[in-house]
Tab-separated table of C-alpha atoms in Angstrom:
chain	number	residue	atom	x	y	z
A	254	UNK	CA	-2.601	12.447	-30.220
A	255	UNK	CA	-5.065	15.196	-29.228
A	256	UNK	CA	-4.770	14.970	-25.148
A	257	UNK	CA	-1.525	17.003	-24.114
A	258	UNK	CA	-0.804	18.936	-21.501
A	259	UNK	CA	-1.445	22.336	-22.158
A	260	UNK	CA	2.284	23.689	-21.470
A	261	UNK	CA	3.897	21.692	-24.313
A	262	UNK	CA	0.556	20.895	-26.983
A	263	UNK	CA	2.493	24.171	-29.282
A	264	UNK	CA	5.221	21.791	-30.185
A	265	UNK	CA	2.341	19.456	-31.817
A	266	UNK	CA	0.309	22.222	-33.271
A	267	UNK	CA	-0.444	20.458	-37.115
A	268	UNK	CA	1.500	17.829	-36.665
A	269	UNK	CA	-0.293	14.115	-35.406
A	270	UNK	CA	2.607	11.951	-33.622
A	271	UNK	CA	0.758	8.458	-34.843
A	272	UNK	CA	1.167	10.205	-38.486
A	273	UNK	CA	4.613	10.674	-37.853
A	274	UNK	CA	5.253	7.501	-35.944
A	275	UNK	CA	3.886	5.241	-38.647
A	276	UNK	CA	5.775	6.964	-41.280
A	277	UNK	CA	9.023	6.123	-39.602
A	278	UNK	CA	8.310	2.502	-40.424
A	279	UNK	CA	8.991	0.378	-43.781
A	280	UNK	CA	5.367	-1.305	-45.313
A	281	UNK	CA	2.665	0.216	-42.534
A	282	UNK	CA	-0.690	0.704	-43.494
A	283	UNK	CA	-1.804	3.691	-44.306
A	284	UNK	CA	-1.271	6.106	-41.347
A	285	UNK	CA	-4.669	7.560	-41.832
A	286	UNK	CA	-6.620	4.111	-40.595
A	287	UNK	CA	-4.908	4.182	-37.348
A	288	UNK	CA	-7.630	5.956	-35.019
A	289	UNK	CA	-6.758	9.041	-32.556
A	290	UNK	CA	-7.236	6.885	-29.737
A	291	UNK	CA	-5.362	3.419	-29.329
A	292	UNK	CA	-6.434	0.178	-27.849
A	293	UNK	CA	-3.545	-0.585	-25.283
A	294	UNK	CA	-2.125	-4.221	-23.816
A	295	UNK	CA	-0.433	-4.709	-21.018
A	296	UNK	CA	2.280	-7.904	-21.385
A	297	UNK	CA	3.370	-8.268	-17.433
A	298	UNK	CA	1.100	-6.983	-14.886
A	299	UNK	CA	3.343	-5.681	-12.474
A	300	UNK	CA	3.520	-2.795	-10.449
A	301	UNK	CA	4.195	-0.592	-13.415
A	302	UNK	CA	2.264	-1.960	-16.650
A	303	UNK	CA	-1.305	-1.277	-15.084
A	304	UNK	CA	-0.794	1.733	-13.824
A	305	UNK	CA	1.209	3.259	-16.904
A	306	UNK	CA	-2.236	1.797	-19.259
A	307	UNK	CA	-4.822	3.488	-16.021
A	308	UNK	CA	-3.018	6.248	-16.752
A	309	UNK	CA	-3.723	6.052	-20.554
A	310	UNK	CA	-7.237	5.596	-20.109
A	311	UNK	CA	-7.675	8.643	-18.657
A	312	UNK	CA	-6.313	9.955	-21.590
A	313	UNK	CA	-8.523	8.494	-23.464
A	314	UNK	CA	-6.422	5.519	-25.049
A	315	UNK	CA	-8.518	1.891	-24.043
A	316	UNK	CA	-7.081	-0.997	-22.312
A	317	UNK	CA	-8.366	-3.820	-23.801
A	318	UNK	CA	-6.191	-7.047	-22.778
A	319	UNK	CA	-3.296	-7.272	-20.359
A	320	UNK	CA	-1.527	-10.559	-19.222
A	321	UNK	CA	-0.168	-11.634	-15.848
A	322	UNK	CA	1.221	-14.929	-14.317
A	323	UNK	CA	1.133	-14.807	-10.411
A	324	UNK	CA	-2.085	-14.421	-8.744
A	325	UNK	CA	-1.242	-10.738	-7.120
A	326	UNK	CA	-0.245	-9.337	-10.882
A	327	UNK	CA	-3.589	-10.232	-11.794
A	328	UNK	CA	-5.455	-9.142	-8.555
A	329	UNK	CA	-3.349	-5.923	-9.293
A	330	UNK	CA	-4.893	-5.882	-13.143
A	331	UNK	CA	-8.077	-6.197	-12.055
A	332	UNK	CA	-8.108	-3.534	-9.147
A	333	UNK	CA	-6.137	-0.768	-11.820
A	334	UNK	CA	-8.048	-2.094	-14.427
A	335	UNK	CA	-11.535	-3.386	-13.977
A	336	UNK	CA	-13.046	-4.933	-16.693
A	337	UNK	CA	-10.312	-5.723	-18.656
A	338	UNK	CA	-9.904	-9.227	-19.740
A	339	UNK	CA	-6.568	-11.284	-19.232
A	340	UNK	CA	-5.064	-13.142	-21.907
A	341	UNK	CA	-1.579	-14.743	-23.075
A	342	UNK	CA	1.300	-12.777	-24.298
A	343	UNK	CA	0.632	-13.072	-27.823
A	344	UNK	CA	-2.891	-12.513	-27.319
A	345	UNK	CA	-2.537	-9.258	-26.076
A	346	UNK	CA	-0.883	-8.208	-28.964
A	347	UNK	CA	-3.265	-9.310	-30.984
A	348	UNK	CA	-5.404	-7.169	-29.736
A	349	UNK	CA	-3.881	-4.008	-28.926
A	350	UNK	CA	-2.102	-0.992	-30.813
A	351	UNK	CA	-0.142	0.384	-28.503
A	352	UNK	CA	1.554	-2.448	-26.197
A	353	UNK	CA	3.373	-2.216	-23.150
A	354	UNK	CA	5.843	-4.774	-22.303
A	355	UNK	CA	6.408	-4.079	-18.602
A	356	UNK	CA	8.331	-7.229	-17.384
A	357	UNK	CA	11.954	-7.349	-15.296
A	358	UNK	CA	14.864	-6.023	-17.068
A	359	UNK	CA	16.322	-9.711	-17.288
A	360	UNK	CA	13.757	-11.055	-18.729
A	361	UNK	CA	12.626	-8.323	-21.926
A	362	UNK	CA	15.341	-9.655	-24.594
A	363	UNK	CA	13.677	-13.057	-24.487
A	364	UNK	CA	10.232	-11.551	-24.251
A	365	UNK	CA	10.265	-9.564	-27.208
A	366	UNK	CA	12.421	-12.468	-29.458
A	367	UNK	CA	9.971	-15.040	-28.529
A	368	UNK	CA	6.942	-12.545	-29.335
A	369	UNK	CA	8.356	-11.529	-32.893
A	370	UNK	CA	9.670	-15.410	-33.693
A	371	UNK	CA	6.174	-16.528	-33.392
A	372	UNK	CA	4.557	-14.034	-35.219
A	373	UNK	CA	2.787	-12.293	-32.598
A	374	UNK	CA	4.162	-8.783	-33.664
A	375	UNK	CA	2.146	-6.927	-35.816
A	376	UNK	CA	3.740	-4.121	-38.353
A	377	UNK	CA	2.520	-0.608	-37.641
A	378	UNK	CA	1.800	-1.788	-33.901
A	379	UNK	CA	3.615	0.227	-31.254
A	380	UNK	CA	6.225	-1.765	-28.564
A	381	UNK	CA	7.034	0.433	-25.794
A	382	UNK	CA	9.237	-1.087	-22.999
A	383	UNK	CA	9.712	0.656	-19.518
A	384	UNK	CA	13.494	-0.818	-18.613
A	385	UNK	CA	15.580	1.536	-17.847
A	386	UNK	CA	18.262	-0.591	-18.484
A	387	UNK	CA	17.495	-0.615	-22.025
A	388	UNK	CA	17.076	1.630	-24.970
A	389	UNK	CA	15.254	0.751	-28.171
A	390	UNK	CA	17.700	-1.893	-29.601
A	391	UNK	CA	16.646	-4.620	-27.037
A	392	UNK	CA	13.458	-4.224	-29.925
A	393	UNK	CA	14.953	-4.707	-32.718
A	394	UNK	CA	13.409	-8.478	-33.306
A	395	UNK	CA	10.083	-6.797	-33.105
A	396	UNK	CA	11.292	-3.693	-35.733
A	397	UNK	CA	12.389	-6.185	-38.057
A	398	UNK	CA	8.915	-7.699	-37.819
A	399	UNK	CA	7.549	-3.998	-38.800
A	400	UNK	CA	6.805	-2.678	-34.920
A	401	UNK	CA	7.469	0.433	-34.259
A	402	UNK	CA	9.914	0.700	-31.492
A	403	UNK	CA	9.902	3.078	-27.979
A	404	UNK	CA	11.758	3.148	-24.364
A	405	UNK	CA	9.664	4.812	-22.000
A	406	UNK	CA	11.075	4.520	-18.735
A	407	UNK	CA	9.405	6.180	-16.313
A	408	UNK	CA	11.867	7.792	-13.369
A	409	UNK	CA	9.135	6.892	-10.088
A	410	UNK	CA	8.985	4.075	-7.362
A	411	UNK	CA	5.915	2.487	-8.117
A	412	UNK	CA	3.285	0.761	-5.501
A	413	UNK	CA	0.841	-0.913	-7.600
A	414	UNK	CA	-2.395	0.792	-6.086
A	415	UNK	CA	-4.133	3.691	-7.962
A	416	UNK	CA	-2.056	5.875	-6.415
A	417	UNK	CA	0.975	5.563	-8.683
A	418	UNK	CA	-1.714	7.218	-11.179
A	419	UNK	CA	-1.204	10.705	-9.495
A	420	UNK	CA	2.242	10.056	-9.168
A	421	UNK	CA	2.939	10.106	-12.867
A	422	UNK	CA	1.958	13.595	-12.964
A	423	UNK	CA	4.939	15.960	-13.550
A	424	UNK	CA	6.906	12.135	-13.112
A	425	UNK	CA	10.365	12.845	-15.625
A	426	UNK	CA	10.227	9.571	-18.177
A	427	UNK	CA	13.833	8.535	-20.166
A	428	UNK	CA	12.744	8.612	-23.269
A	429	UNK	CA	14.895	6.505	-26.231
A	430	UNK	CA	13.474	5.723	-29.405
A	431	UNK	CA	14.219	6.048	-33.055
A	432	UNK	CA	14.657	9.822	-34.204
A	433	UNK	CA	11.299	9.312	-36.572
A	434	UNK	CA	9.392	7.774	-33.863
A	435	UNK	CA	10.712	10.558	-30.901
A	436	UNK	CA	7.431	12.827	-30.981
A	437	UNK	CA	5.041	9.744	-30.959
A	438	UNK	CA	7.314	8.822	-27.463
A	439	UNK	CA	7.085	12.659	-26.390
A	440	UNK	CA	3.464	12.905	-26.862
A	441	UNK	CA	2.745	9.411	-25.246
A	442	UNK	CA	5.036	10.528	-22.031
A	443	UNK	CA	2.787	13.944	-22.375
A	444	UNK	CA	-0.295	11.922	-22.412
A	445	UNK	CA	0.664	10.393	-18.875
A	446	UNK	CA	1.102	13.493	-17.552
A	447	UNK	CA	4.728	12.849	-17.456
A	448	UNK	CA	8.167	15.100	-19.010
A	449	UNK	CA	10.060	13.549	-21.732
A	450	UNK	CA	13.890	13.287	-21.091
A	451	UNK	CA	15.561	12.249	-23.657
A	452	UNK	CA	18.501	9.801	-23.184
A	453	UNK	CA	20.834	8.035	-26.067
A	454	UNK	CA	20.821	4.489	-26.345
A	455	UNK	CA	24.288	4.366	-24.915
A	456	UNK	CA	23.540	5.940	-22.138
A	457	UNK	CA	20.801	3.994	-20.573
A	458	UNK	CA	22.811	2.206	-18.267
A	459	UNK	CA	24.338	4.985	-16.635
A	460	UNK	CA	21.289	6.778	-16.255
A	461	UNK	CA	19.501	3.692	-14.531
A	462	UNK	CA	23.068	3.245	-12.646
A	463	UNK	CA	22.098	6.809	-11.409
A	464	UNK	CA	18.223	6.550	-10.384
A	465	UNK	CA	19.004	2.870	-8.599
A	466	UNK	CA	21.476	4.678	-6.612
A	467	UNK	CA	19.929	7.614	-5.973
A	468	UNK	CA	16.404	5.511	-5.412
A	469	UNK	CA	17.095	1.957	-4.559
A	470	UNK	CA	19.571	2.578	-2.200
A	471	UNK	CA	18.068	4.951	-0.073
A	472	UNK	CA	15.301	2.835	0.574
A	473	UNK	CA	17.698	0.714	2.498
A	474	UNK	CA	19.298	3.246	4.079
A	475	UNK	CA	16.478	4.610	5.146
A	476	UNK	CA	14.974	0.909	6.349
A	477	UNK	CA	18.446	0.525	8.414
A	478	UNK	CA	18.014	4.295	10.184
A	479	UNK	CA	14.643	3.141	11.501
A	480	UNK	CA	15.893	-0.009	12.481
A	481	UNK	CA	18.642	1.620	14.443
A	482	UNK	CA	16.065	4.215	15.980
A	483	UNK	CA	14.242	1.726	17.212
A	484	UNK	CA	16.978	-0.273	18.932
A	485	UNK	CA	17.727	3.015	20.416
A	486	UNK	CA	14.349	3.332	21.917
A	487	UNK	CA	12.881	5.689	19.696
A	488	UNK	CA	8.519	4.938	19.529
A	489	UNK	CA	8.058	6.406	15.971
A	490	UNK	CA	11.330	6.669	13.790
A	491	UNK	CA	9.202	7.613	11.017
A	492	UNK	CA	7.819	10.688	12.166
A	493	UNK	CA	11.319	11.506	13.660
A	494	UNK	CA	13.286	11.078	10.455
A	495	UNK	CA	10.253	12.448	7.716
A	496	UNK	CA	11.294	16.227	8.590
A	497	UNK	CA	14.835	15.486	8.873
A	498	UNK	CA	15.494	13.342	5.704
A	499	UNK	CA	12.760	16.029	3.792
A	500	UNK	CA	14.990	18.665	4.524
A	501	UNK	CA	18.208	16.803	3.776
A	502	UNK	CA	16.548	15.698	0.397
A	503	UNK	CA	15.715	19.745	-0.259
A	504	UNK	CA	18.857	20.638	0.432
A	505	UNK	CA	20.921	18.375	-1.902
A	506	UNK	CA	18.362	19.136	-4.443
A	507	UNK	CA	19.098	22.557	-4.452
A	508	UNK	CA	22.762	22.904	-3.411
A	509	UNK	CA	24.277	19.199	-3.956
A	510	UNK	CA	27.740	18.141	-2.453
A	511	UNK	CA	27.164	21.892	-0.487
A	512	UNK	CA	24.268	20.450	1.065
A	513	UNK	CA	26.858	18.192	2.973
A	514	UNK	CA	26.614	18.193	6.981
A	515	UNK	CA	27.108	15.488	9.866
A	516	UNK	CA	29.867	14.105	11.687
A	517	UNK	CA	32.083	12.860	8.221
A	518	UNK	CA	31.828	16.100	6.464
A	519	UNK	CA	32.887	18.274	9.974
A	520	UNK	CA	35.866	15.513	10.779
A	521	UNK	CA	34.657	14.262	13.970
A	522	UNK	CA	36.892	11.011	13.825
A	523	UNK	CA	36.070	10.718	17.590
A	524	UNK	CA	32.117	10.702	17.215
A	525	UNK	CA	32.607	8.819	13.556
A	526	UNK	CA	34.697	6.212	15.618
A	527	UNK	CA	31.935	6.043	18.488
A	528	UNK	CA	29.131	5.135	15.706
A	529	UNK	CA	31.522	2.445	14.051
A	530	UNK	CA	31.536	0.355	17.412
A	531	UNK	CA	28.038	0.663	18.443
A	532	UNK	CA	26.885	-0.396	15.037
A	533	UNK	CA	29.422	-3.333	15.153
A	534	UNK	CA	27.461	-4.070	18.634
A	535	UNK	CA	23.844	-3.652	17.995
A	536	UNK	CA	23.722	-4.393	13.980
A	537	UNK	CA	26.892	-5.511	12.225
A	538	UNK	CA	25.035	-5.952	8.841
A	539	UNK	CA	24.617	-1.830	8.847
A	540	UNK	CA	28.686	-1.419	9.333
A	541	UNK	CA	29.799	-2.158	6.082
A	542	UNK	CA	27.307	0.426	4.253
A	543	UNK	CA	27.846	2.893	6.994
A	544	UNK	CA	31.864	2.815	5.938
A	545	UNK	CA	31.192	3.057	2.380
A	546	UNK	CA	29.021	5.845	2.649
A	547	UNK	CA	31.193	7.374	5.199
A	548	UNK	CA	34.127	7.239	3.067
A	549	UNK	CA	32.209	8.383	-0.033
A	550	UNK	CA	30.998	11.362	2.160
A	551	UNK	CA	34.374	12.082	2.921
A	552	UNK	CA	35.716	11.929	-0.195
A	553	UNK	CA	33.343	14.343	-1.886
A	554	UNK	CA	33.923	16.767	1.446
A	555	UNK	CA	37.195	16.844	0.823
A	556	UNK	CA	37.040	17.757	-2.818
A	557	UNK	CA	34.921	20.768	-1.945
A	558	UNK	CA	36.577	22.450	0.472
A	559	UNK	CA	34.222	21.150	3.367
A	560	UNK	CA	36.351	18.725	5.410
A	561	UNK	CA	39.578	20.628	6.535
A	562	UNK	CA	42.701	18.465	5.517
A	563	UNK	CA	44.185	18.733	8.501
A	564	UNK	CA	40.804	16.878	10.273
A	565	UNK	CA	40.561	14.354	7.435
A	566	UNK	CA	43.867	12.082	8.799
A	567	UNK	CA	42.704	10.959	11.856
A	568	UNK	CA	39.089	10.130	10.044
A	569	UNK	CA	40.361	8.162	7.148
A	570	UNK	CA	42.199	6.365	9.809
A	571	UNK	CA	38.992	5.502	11.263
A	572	UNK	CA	37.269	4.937	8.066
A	573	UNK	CA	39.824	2.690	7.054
A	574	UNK	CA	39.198	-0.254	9.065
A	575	UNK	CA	37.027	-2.957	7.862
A	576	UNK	CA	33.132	-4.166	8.744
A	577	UNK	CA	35.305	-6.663	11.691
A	578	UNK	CA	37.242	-4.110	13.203
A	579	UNK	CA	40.079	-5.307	10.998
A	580	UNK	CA	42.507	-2.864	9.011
A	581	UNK	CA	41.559	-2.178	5.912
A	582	UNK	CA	43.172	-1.470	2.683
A	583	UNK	CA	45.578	1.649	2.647
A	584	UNK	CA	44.125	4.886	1.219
C-alpha cells in the first residue's frame, strides 16, 4: 500500500503490507499478482460500510459492488457511492479484493458461515469486519476457506452522509488481526486516515463495553438534559448545554475522575434530594439513570478524596432510595 499518511509511511519503508498479508496465508497466489490498489465490496450498506469504502476511494482503492437490503441502505450506497452497482452478498465477493462486512454485531457469525459454506470466499481475498464486539476469530469459517482475516473497528459515531468521511481523519480504529496479517490492518487503518490501536482478541468486549458507555450512553443522557431544559422553559437547550458539556468533556479528557464537579461530588444531599423529586414529577423515566449515575459519581468522589466523608452519609441516604420514592437496597 503506497497511500499513508506521512507521519507513520517510515514504518513501511521496503516493506508492501499486501506482500506481507498474503504471505500469512496457506495456498495464495502469488503475492506479486495482487495489484497496489484493491477493488473493495461493501456486504451491508449501513451507516458505516459506505463510508469506510468512500473513504478508500480516496485512497485510491475502487469500490466496485456493495449490497444492501432496506431501501435507505441503498439510497445511502448510492449517495456515498455513486456509480457503484448493488449486488447479493456473494456477489460482492466475487468481485472484490478487499471486502467489508459491515452488518450488526448479532448478525456477523452467521454472515460470514453462510458466505464461506457456499463457497463465496475466495483464498487470498481480504475479510475485514468493523464489530467491535468481535476480534478475528468470528472469521475463522472464512480463514479456513483461505481469506485472510482483519477486525477493523473504527472508534466514531457514524451518520451515514459524506460527512463521516472527514470524521475518519485522526478517528482511533481497534485493530485485531492475525500477527502476519497486523501491518496489512495498520496500513489499511492508515489509508483511512485513521490510528491503529491494537487490541487482543480477548479483549474486544471490554473495549466495546468501554466506547458504548462512554458513547452510547451519553447520547441519552444528553437527549434527557434537553428534554428536561425544555420542560423547564429553556428556548434552545442545545446552545445552552454545547459550551457546558464541551468543557465538561475537556476536562475529563485531561484530568478524569479530577474533572469531577456538581452537586454529588460537593455532597449537597439537600439540592441532590430537590432534583430526585422534581424529576419523579416532571419525567419519572429520567429518575432511575439520574440515581445510577448519581451513585456512580459518588462513588468515584469518594475514592478520590473529592466528596468529604463526613457529607457523603446524608447523600447516600438520599441516593439510596429507589426510582418510586421507595427504600432501596442498603449500601
Amino acid at each position: 500500500m503506497r497511500a499513508l499518511s506521512e507521519g507513520r509511511r517510515g514504518s513501511y519503508e521496503g516493506e508492501d503490507p499486501w506482500n506481507v498479508a498474503a504471505s500469512g496465508a496457506s495456498q495464495q497466489p502469488d503475492p506479486r499478482d495482487r495489484p497496489a490498489r484493491l477493488t473493495v465490496g461493501v456486504v451491508g450498506a449501513g451507516r458505516v460500510g459506505p463510508a469506510l469504502a468512500a473513504s478508500l476511494q480516496l485512497a485510491g482503492h475502487r469500490p466496485v459492488a456493495v449490497s444492501g437490503v432496506s431501501d435507505a441502505s441503498r439510497r445511502r450506497a448510492e449517495h456515498l457511492l455513486p456509480g457503484v452497482p448493488l449486488m447479493p452478498p456473494a456477489e460482492v465477493l466475487a468481485h472484490a479484493e478487499l471486502v467489508l462486512l459491515t452488518v450488526p454485531d448479532d448478525a456477523l457469525p452467521g454472515l460470514v458461515e453462510g458466505l464461506a459454506d457456499t463457497g463465496a470466499v475466495r483464498p487470498g481475498q481480504l475479510l475485514v469486519h468493523t464489530s467491535g464486539r468481535y476480534g478475528a476469530r468470528v472469521l475463522d469459517p472464512a480463514l479456513r476457506a483461505g481469506a485472510l482475516p482483519l477486525a477493523l473497528h473504527p472508534a466514531m459515531t457514524f451518520t451515514g452522509t459524506p460527512v463521516d468521511v472527514q470524521r475518519l481523519a485522526g478517528c482511533s480504529f481497534g485493530v485485531t488481526a492475525p500477527d502476519e496479517l497486523r501491518l496489512a490492518a495498520e496500513a489499511l487503518v492508515i489509508e483511512m486516515g485513521g490510528e491503529p490501536e491494537w487490541i487482543a482478541e480477548e479483549r474486544r468486549p471490554l473495549y466495546h463495553a468501554a466506547l458504548a458507555l462512554g458513547a452510547n450512553h451519553l447520547v441519552t443522557l444528553v437527549a434527557q438534559s434537553m428534554e428536561l431544559l425544555r420542560e423547564a422553559g429553556v428556548a434552545a437547550p442545545d446552545r445552552m448545554l454545547g459550551p457546558l458539556l464541551g468543557a465538561a468533556l475537556d476536562n475529563a479528557l485531561r484530568s478524569g475522575d479530577a474533572a469531577l464537579t456538581g452537586p454529588v461530588a460537593r455532597g449537597d444531599a439537600g439540592t441532590v434530594a430537590a432534583h430526585v423529586t422534581e424529576l419523579r414529577r416532571h419525567a419519572p423515566q429520567t429518575v432511575a439513570g439520574y440515581l445510577a449515575m448519581a451513585r456512580a459519581t459518588a462513588d468515584r468522589a469518594l475514592a478520590h478524596g473529592l466528596l468529604k466523608p463526613e457529607l457523603a452519609e446524608d447523600l447516600l441516604d438520599v441516593l439510596a432510595t429507589g426510582p418510586d420514592g421507595a427504600e432501596g437496597e442498603a449500601r
